[in-house]
């Protein structure tokens, strides 16, 4: 059996003005990346990238997202990400955290990354209930398959 | 040798506004950079020839407050970029005291003759290019090969390339010229960012290697190993051929040997570290022999 190889890129979205919550969903990210691939790599690049491209996960609190693309086309996507300066209608940039071959590895990485994020953020929240709520919201990790 | 940690960003232009500079350094730390260089620019072609001053190069600016603040997070180096037209700069460089205070020295040639001189006999460590005016100068193969042999490094700035389409095109042209002339040896990436938004994470920068015509390995080295090599080279230029050097990190007190050393143990601490050079490896066997005898 031939296996189709994928690459999963874990990115963090860094807006220019720091905000608590981003109101992005997967569609906006997909459109933004594909539009920029077309801008910087032309029709050829878009043709290679478009098949198999998908945003798998997007957390609004921690601003972490997973982008899936086919092996070989991931170099085009990865080299386009640093050139992006606008996401949707917000001035923001991508910060590549990790590139993995399976989503499980990405999952492991994100969990450790989010724990670090929680350590920073929990100290700023006063009430216990809010804190519990916040931790739950951040750590929930369900992939819309 | 002095310790530096990856990742490196060897060009952050100096700004008078300390607040803006602090913002950039903070952003660089949060992205994962451990060594950065603050860049000052000196234009040799615009100097006042009527006045005779002992040292035409400026002294490094004092950044004591910033250095203290980020002491544990990041190592701040100093860098001077010399813009010049003709070879006259070489004489001034040979007897300047201020130049020794900088960690890195970069040359930015403006003419073809200067570029050839920059690659063949220039006393600095880094060759950089003007991003604003467009790339009109391209290195020819011979000069590039000589530069690589001498251990010079060539810089590509990605910060302005993100900002502007024309600069991006020029930078790609420049990078592909290196690729064609000599397999993109001795290239480093640096930001040249004037605001925090232009900085990118080290992995992002390594990924940019794809559009600049470098291989994946070369791309990673361009923000990591190559910069370390460059730093070592610059350091050896500064202090000459050495096997080890002693650096005092406190007030130096000379004492009689008859007195007990414990008294001054706290105030005087010395760091001895051996340079990672060829001389070192050659010297060691002979030392061992002496000990055995």
Short mmCIF file of C-alpha atoms in Angstrom, two decimals:
data_model
loop_
_atom_site.label_atom_id
_atom_site.label_comp_id
_atom_site.label_asym_id
_atom_site.label_seq_id
_atom_site.Cartn_x
_atom_site.Cartn_y
_atom_site.Cartn_z
CA UNK A 1 0.00 0.00 0.00
CA UNK A 2 1.28 3.42 -0.85
CA UNK A 3 1.00 5.94 1.85
CA UNK A 4 0.32 9.58 1.10
CA UNK A 5 2.76 11.69 3.04
CA UNK A 6 1.58 14.84 4.73
CA UNK A 7 3.33 17.58 6.61
CA UNK A 8 1.74 19.42 9.49
CA UNK A 9 2.97 22.91 10.27
CA UNK A 10 2.21 24.33 13.70
CA UNK A 11 2.03 28.12 13.64
CA UNK A 12 1.30 30.82 16.15
CA UNK A 13 -0.46 33.94 14.95
CA UNK A 14 1.07 37.13 16.29
CA UNK A 15 -1.09 40.22 15.78
CA UNK A 16 0.60 43.61 15.68
CA UNK A 17 -1.57 45.00 18.47
CA UNK A 18 -1.71 42.41 21.23
CA UNK A 19 -5.26 41.14 21.70
CA UNK A 20 -6.72 38.50 23.99
CA UNK A 21 -8.99 36.69 21.55
CA UNK A 22 -8.82 36.31 17.82
CA UNK A 23 -12.01 35.83 15.91
CA UNK A 24 -10.62 33.77 13.11
CA UNK A 25 -11.92 30.54 11.86
CA UNK A 26 -10.34 28.02 9.55
CA UNK A 27 -11.81 29.49 6.38
CA UNK A 28 -10.12 32.85 6.85
CA UNK A 29 -6.72 31.26 7.43
CA UNK A 30 -7.05 28.96 4.43
CA UNK A 31 -8.05 31.80 2.15
CA UNK A 32 -5.27 34.03 3.45
CA UNK A 33 -2.49 31.48 2.97
CA UNK A 34 -3.67 30.39 -0.47
CA UNK A 35 -4.02 33.97 -1.65
CA UNK A 36 -0.48 34.72 -0.50
CA UNK A 37 0.90 31.58 -2.12
CA UNK A 38 -0.62 32.79 -5.38
CA UNK A 39 0.88 36.24 -4.84
CA UNK A 40 4.42 35.10 -4.07
CA UNK A 41 4.79 31.81 -5.97
CA UNK A 42 2.36 32.35 -8.81
CA UNK A 43 -0.05 29.92 -10.45
CA UNK A 44 2.55 27.16 -10.37
CA UNK A 45 2.90 27.38 -6.61
CA UNK A 46 -0.83 27.51 -6.04
CA UNK A 47 -1.35 24.49 -8.25
CA UNK A 48 1.10 22.44 -6.21
CA UNK A 49 -0.15 23.61 -2.83
CA UNK A 50 -3.90 23.62 -3.32
CA UNK A 51 -4.39 19.86 -3.34
CA UNK A 52 -4.37 18.53 0.19
CA UNK A 53 -4.14 21.92 1.86
CA UNK A 54 -6.23 22.31 4.97
CA UNK A 55 -6.27 24.15 8.27
CA UNK A 56 -6.85 21.40 10.80
CA UNK A 57 -7.06 23.26 14.06
CA UNK A 58 -7.23 26.81 15.27
CA UNK A 59 -7.28 27.89 18.90
CA UNK A 60 -8.53 31.43 19.43
CA UNK A 61 -7.07 31.85 22.91
CA UNK A 62 -3.55 30.59 22.41
CA UNK A 63 -3.60 31.65 18.72
CA UNK A 64 -2.10 28.33 17.66
CA UNK A 65 -3.10 26.70 14.38
CA UNK A 66 -2.16 23.54 12.47
CA UNK A 67 -1.85 23.65 8.69
CA UNK A 68 -1.80 20.43 6.75
CA UNK A 69 -0.23 20.16 3.33
CA UNK A 70 1.22 17.45 1.16
CA UNK A 71 4.84 16.46 1.45
CA UNK A 72 7.00 18.36 -1.10
CA UNK A 73 4.55 21.24 -1.23
CA UNK A 74 5.29 22.06 2.40
CA UNK A 75 8.46 23.90 1.46
CA UNK A 76 6.45 26.31 -0.65
CA UNK A 77 3.96 26.90 2.16
CA UNK A 78 6.69 27.26 4.78
CA UNK A 79 8.61 29.80 2.74
CA UNK A 80 5.47 31.83 2.08
CA UNK A 81 4.42 32.06 5.73
CA UNK A 82 7.12 34.57 6.79
CA UNK A 83 6.13 36.94 3.99
CA UNK A 84 2.52 37.29 5.13
CA UNK A 85 1.65 40.52 6.91
CA UNK A 86 -2.16 40.57 6.75
CA UNK A 87 -4.47 37.82 7.97
CA UNK A 88 -8.10 38.50 7.16
CA UNK A 89 -8.37 42.19 8.00
CA UNK A 90 -5.91 42.21 10.89
CA UNK A 91 -2.23 43.07 10.61
CA UNK A 92 -0.57 39.93 11.89
CA UNK A 93 2.30 37.57 11.20
CA UNK A 94 2.88 33.86 11.45
CA UNK A 95 5.48 32.36 13.73
CA UNK A 96 6.37 28.79 12.78
CA UNK A 97 6.74 26.65 15.88
CA UNK A 98 7.09 23.12 14.60
CA UNK A 99 6.88 20.99 11.46
CA UNK A 100 5.83 17.39 11.90
CA UNK A 101 4.87 14.39 9.81
CA UNK A 102 1.98 13.13 11.97
CA UNK A 103 -0.72 15.00 13.75
CA UNK A 104 -0.01 13.08 16.95
CA UNK A 105 3.47 14.56 17.18
CA UNK A 106 2.03 18.03 16.59
CA UNK A 107 -0.49 17.31 19.30
CA UNK A 108 2.24 16.45 21.78
CA UNK A 109 4.13 19.58 20.91
CA UNK A 110 1.06 21.80 21.25
CA UNK A 111 0.21 20.39 24.67
CA UNK A 112 3.65 21.19 26.03
CA UNK A 113 3.51 24.60 24.37
CA UNK A 114 0.11 25.36 25.86
CA UNK A 115 1.24 24.38 29.30
CA UNK A 116 3.95 27.00 29.03
CA UNK A 117 1.34 29.49 27.85
CA UNK A 118 -0.91 28.64 30.80
CA UNK A 119 1.91 29.15 33.28
CA UNK A 120 2.22 32.69 32.00
CA UNK A 121 -1.45 33.51 31.82
CA UNK A 122 -2.94 31.86 34.92
CA UNK A 123 -1.12 34.18 37.26
CA UNK A 124 -2.99 37.15 35.84
CA UNK A 125 -6.47 35.79 36.55
CA UNK A 126 -7.85 36.43 40.02
CA UNK A 127 -10.94 34.33 40.65
CA UNK A 128 -10.74 30.55 40.91
CA UNK A 129 -13.77 29.83 38.75
CA UNK A 130 -12.55 31.96 35.89
CA UNK A 131 -9.19 30.29 36.09
CA UNK A 132 -10.75 26.85 35.84
CA UNK A 133 -12.83 27.97 32.90
CA UNK A 134 -9.83 29.44 31.18
CA UNK A 135 -7.71 26.32 31.58
CA UNK A 136 -10.53 24.22 30.18
CA UNK A 137 -10.96 26.49 27.18
CA UNK A 138 -7.29 26.50 26.35
CA UNK A 139 -6.64 22.80 26.74
CA UNK A 140 -9.65 21.55 24.83
CA UNK A 141 -8.26 20.01 21.71
CA UNK A 142 -10.72 18.59 19.28
CA UNK A 143 -10.02 18.32 15.61
CA UNK A 144 -12.86 18.87 13.25
CA UNK A 145 -12.27 15.99 10.93
CA UNK B 1 36.12 31.10 23.69
CA UNK B 2 33.24 33.26 24.60
CA UNK B 3 29.94 31.43 24.73
CA UNK B 4 27.14 32.36 22.37
CA UNK B 5 23.88 30.53 22.01
CA UNK B 6 21.75 29.98 18.92
CA UNK B 7 19.79 31.53 17.35
CA UNK B 8 21.52 34.60 15.99
CA UNK B 9 20.26 37.83 14.51
CA UNK B 10 23.29 39.85 13.59
CA UNK B 11 21.69 43.06 12.34
CA UNK B 12 19.34 45.17 14.39
CA UNK B 13 19.83 48.80 13.37
CA UNK B 14 20.55 51.17 16.21
CA UNK B 15 17.83 53.69 17.01
CA UNK B 16 18.14 56.76 19.16
CA UNK B 17 14.78 56.03 20.69
CA UNK B 18 15.60 53.56 23.43
CA UNK B 19 11.97 52.57 23.88
CA UNK B 20 11.67 51.36 20.28
CA UNK B 21 14.94 49.47 20.57
CA UNK B 22 13.76 47.82 23.75
CA UNK B 23 10.55 46.70 22.03
CA UNK B 24 12.55 45.10 19.22
CA UNK B 25 14.86 43.29 21.62
CA UNK B 26 11.90 42.03 23.65
CA UNK B 27 10.25 40.68 20.51
CA UNK B 28 13.50 39.02 19.44
CA UNK B 29 13.74 37.29 22.81
CA UNK B 30 10.18 36.05 22.65
CA UNK B 31 10.83 34.61 19.18
CA UNK B 32 13.78 32.63 20.50
CA UNK B 33 16.90 34.58 19.58
CA UNK B 34 19.75 34.33 22.06
CA UNK B 35 22.40 36.48 20.39
CA UNK B 36 21.74 39.76 18.64
CA UNK B 37 23.95 42.51 17.26
CA UNK B 38 23.13 46.20 17.39
CA UNK B 39 24.21 47.80 14.14
CA UNK B 40 25.67 51.28 13.71
CA UNK B 41 26.28 52.77 10.28
CA UNK B 42 29.27 54.89 9.35
CA UNK B 43 29.45 56.49 5.92
CA UNK B 44 33.08 56.84 4.88
CA UNK B 45 32.28 58.54 1.59
CA UNK B 46 30.50 61.46 3.25
CA UNK B 47 33.20 62.30 5.75
CA UNK B 48 34.60 65.76 6.20
CA UNK B 49 38.04 65.67 4.58
CA UNK B 50 39.08 69.15 5.74
CA UNK B 51 39.18 68.26 9.42
CA UNK B 52 41.80 65.91 10.76
CA UNK B 53 40.57 63.83 13.62
CA UNK B 54 42.60 61.08 15.27
CA UNK B 55 39.90 58.45 14.88
CA UNK B 56 37.36 58.80 12.12
CA UNK B 57 35.29 55.85 13.25
CA UNK B 58 32.68 56.44 15.93
CA UNK B 59 32.89 54.71 19.27
CA UNK B 60 30.15 52.19 20.09
CA UNK B 61 27.10 53.70 21.73
CA UNK B 62 26.52 52.92 25.35
CA UNK B 63 23.67 50.52 25.95
CA UNK B 64 24.46 49.72 29.55
CA UNK B 65 20.87 49.90 30.73
CA UNK B 66 19.61 47.55 28.02
CA UNK B 67 22.48 45.16 28.54
CA UNK B 68 21.79 44.99 32.25
CA UNK B 69 18.10 44.46 31.69
CA UNK B 70 18.41 41.57 29.26
CA UNK B 71 21.58 40.09 30.69
CA UNK B 72 20.12 36.66 31.36
CA UNK B 73 18.04 36.36 28.19
CA UNK B 74 20.16 37.60 25.34
CA UNK B 75 23.73 38.47 24.47
CA UNK B 76 24.07 41.85 22.81
CA UNK B 77 26.96 42.35 20.40
CA UNK B 78 28.05 45.54 18.65
CA UNK B 79 28.46 45.88 14.96
CA UNK B 80 29.68 48.64 12.68
CA UNK B 81 28.75 48.88 9.02
CA UNK B 82 31.19 50.93 6.98
CA UNK B 83 29.84 52.34 3.73
CA UNK B 84 32.70 53.22 1.41
CA UNK B 85 33.62 54.13 -2.12
CA UNK B 86 37.35 53.52 -2.50
CA UNK B 87 40.20 51.60 -0.94
CA UNK B 88 41.27 54.61 1.15
CA UNK B 89 39.28 53.22 4.02
CA UNK B 90 41.79 50.40 4.54
CA UNK B 91 44.44 52.78 5.83
CA UNK B 92 42.08 54.41 8.28
CA UNK B 93 40.95 51.01 9.50
CA UNK B 94 44.46 49.76 10.17
CA UNK B 95 45.20 52.36 12.85
CA UNK B 96 41.86 52.89 14.51
CA UNK B 97 41.33 52.12 18.16
CA UNK B 98 37.56 52.47 18.12
CA UNK B 99 37.16 49.62 15.65
CA UNK B 100 38.53 47.16 18.20
CA UNK B 101 35.63 47.95 20.48
CA UNK B 102 33.14 46.51 18.02
CA UNK B 103 32.44 42.79 17.92
CA UNK B 104 31.66 42.70 14.22
CA UNK B 105 32.67 44.88 11.31
CA UNK B 106 30.73 44.84 8.08
CA UNK B 107 31.62 46.48 4.78
CA UNK B 108 29.09 47.93 2.40
CA UNK B 109 30.80 48.73 -0.90
CA UNK B 110 29.30 51.27 -3.25
CA UNK B 111 31.33 50.73 -6.40
CA UNK B 112 32.63 47.73 -8.29
CA UNK B 113 36.24 48.46 -7.32
CA UNK B 114 35.22 48.70 -3.69
CA UNK B 115 33.35 45.42 -3.91
CA UNK B 116 36.39 43.61 -5.28
CA UNK B 117 38.51 45.18 -2.56
CA UNK B 118 35.92 44.21 0.02
CA UNK B 119 36.15 40.54 -0.95
CA UNK B 120 39.91 40.35 -1.40
CA UNK B 121 41.68 42.53 1.17
CA UNK B 122 39.06 44.10 3.45
CA UNK B 123 39.79 43.84 7.16
CA UNK B 124 36.22 43.20 8.28
CA UNK B 125 34.21 40.04 8.67
CA UNK B 126 31.01 40.61 6.75
CA UNK B 127 29.98 41.91 3.34
CA UNK B 128 26.56 43.48 3.17
CA UNK B 129 24.56 45.31 0.55
CA UNK B 130 22.55 48.45 0.31
CA UNK B 131 18.89 47.51 0.30
CA UNK B 132 17.35 50.91 -0.38
CA UNK B 133 19.04 51.83 -3.63
CA UNK B 134 18.57 48.47 -5.32
CA UNK B 135 21.20 45.88 -6.07
CA UNK B 136 23.34 47.11 -8.93
CA UNK B 137 26.52 45.39 -7.84
CA UNK B 138 26.82 41.66 -8.13
CA UNK B 139 29.80 39.66 -6.97
CA UNK B 140 31.82 37.97 -9.66
CA UNK B 141 32.92 34.41 -9.17
CA UNK B 142 36.59 35.06 -8.50
CA UNK B 143 36.05 37.66 -5.81
CA UNK B 144 33.38 35.52 -4.15
CA UNK B 145 35.66 32.48 -4.06
CA UNK B 146 38.48 34.52 -2.54
CA UNK B 147 36.05 35.93 0.02
CA UNK B 148 34.91 32.45 0.98
CA UNK B 149 38.51 31.27 1.27
CA UNK B 150 39.35 34.17 3.56
CA UNK B 151 36.37 33.30 5.77
CA UNK B 152 34.33 36.37 4.93
CA UNK B 153 30.59 36.05 5.30
CA UNK B 154 27.90 37.52 3.10
CA UNK B 155 24.69 38.90 4.47
CA UNK B 156 21.11 38.80 3.26
CA UNK B 157 18.58 40.98 5.06
CA UNK B 158 15.05 39.69 5.11
CA UNK B 159 13.38 42.54 7.03
CA UNK B 160 13.26 45.06 4.17
CA UNK B 161 12.39 42.21 1.80
CA UNK B 162 9.17 41.59 3.68
CA UNK B 163 8.30 45.28 3.56
CA UNK B 164 8.66 46.04 -0.12
CA UNK B 165 8.18 44.20 -3.41
CA UNK B 166 11.14 45.79 -5.19
CA UNK B 167 13.55 45.07 -2.37
CA UNK B 168 12.27 41.50 -2.23
CA UNK B 169 13.01 41.08 -5.92
CA UNK B 170 16.49 42.56 -5.46
CA UNK B 171 17.28 40.36 -2.49
CA UNK B 172 16.22 37.25 -4.40
CA UNK B 173 18.41 38.37 -7.29
CA UNK B 174 21.35 38.85 -4.94
CA UNK B 175 20.85 35.52 -3.21
CA UNK B 176 20.54 33.64 -6.49
CA UNK B 177 23.71 35.32 -7.71
CA UNK B 178 25.55 33.73 -4.77
CA UNK B 179 23.86 30.45 -5.61
CA UNK B 180 25.06 30.58 -9.23
CA UNK B 181 28.59 31.81 -8.51
CA UNK B 182 29.52 29.49 -5.70
CA UNK B 183 26.77 27.31 -4.25
CA UNK B 184 25.67 29.88 -1.65
CA UNK B 185 28.62 29.31 0.65
CA UNK B 186 29.13 31.51 3.69
CA UNK B 187 25.73 33.17 3.71
CA UNK B 188 23.96 34.44 6.80
CA UNK B 189 20.44 35.77 7.23
CA UNK B 190 19.77 38.74 9.44
CA UNK B 191 16.75 40.89 10.00
CA UNK B 192 17.62 44.56 9.61
CA UNK B 193 14.23 45.22 11.20
CA UNK B 194 13.34 48.73 12.29
CA UNK B 195 10.17 47.70 14.09
CA UNK B 196 9.19 44.59 16.03
CA UNK B 197 6.63 43.53 13.45
CA UNK B 198 9.31 42.85 10.83
CA UNK B 199 11.13 40.29 12.94
CA UNK B 200 10.44 36.65 12.16
CA UNK B 201 11.14 33.50 14.13
CA UNK B 202 14.35 31.57 13.41
CA UNK B 203 12.54 28.66 11.78
CA UNK B 204 10.65 31.05 9.53
CA UNK B 205 13.92 32.59 8.45
CA UNK B 206 15.42 29.17 7.79
CA UNK B 207 12.39 28.38 5.64
CA UNK B 208 13.01 31.50 3.58
CA UNK B 209 16.09 29.68 2.27
CA UNK B 210 13.76 28.03 -0.24
CA UNK B 211 13.09 31.23 -2.14
CA UNK B 212 16.69 32.41 -1.76
CA UNK B 213 17.98 29.29 -3.49
CA UNK B 214 19.73 27.65 -0.53
CA UNK B 215 19.33 24.06 0.53
CA UNK B 216 17.50 23.20 3.74
CA UNK B 217 20.73 22.61 5.66
CA UNK B 218 22.31 25.80 4.44
CA UNK B 219 19.19 27.68 5.47
CA UNK B 220 19.37 26.39 9.00
CA UNK B 221 23.08 27.07 9.21
CA UNK B 222 22.50 30.63 8.04
CA UNK B 223 20.86 31.49 11.36
CA UNK B 224 22.89 29.16 13.53
CA UNK B 225 26.31 27.69 12.76
CA UNK B 226 27.50 30.18 10.18
CA UNK B 227 26.83 33.05 12.58
CA UNK B 228 28.85 31.29 15.29
CA UNK B 229 31.73 30.85 12.84
CA UNK B 230 31.49 34.50 11.94
CA UNK B 231 31.59 35.50 15.58
CA UNK B 232 34.67 33.35 16.22
CA UNK B 233 36.42 34.82 13.21
CA UNK B 234 35.61 38.35 14.31
CA UNK B 235 36.87 37.62 17.78
CA UNK B 236 40.15 36.24 16.49
CA UNK B 237 40.59 39.33 14.33
CA UNK B 238 40.07 41.50 17.38
CA UNK B 239 42.53 39.81 19.70
CA UNK B 240 44.96 38.27 17.22
CA UNK B 241 46.18 34.68 17.13
CA UNK B 242 45.68 33.33 20.59
CA UNK B 243 45.56 30.05 22.39
CA UNK B 244 43.83 31.37 25.48
CA UNK B 245 42.79 34.69 26.86
CA UNK B 246 42.08 35.94 30.34
CA UNK B 247 39.20 38.25 31.03
CA UNK B 248 38.71 39.94 34.36
CA UNK B 249 35.16 40.50 35.47
CA UNK B 250 35.77 42.75 38.43
CA UNK B 251 38.29 45.21 39.77
CA UNK B 252 41.82 43.92 39.32
CA UNK B 253 43.85 43.92 42.51
CA UNK B 254 47.53 43.10 42.48
CA UNK B 255 48.70 41.42 45.63
CA UNK B 256 51.75 39.87 47.13
CA UNK B 257 51.93 36.16 46.64
CA UNK B 258 52.80 35.68 50.31
CA UNK B 259 49.35 36.90 51.36
CA UNK B 260 46.59 34.41 51.46
CA UNK B 261 44.58 34.25 48.25
CA UNK B 262 41.31 33.74 50.04
CA UNK B 263 41.09 37.38 51.01
CA UNK B 264 40.76 38.53 47.45
CA UNK B 265 38.97 35.52 46.13
CA UNK B 266 35.60 37.24 45.99
CA UNK B 267 36.58 40.45 44.33
CA UNK B 268 38.75 38.98 41.61
CA UNK B 269 37.45 36.33 39.34
CA UNK B 270 39.01 35.42 36.09
CA UNK B 271 37.61 33.55 33.20
CA UNK B 272 39.99 31.44 31.26
CA UNK B 273 38.75 29.86 28.17
CA UNK B 274 40.68 28.38 25.37
CA UNK B 275 39.99 29.36 21.83
CA UNK B 276 38.68 26.70 19.54
CA UNK B 277 41.34 27.04 16.91
CA UNK B 278 43.75 24.89 15.05
CA UNK B 279 46.61 26.14 17.14
CA UNK B 280 44.92 24.75 20.19
CA UNK B 281 44.76 21.22 18.87
CA UNK B 282 48.35 21.38 17.73
CA UNK B 283 49.60 22.63 21.02
CA UNK B 284 47.93 20.13 23.28
CA UNK B 285 49.99 17.01 22.53
CA UNK B 286 53.24 18.78 23.25
CA UNK B 287 51.91 20.04 26.57
CA UNK B 288 50.99 16.53 27.58
CA UNK B 289 54.46 15.31 26.75
CA UNK B 290 56.01 17.83 29.05
CA UNK B 291 53.80 16.70 31.87
CA UNK B 292 54.80 13.08 31.40
CA UNK B 293 58.49 13.92 31.32
#
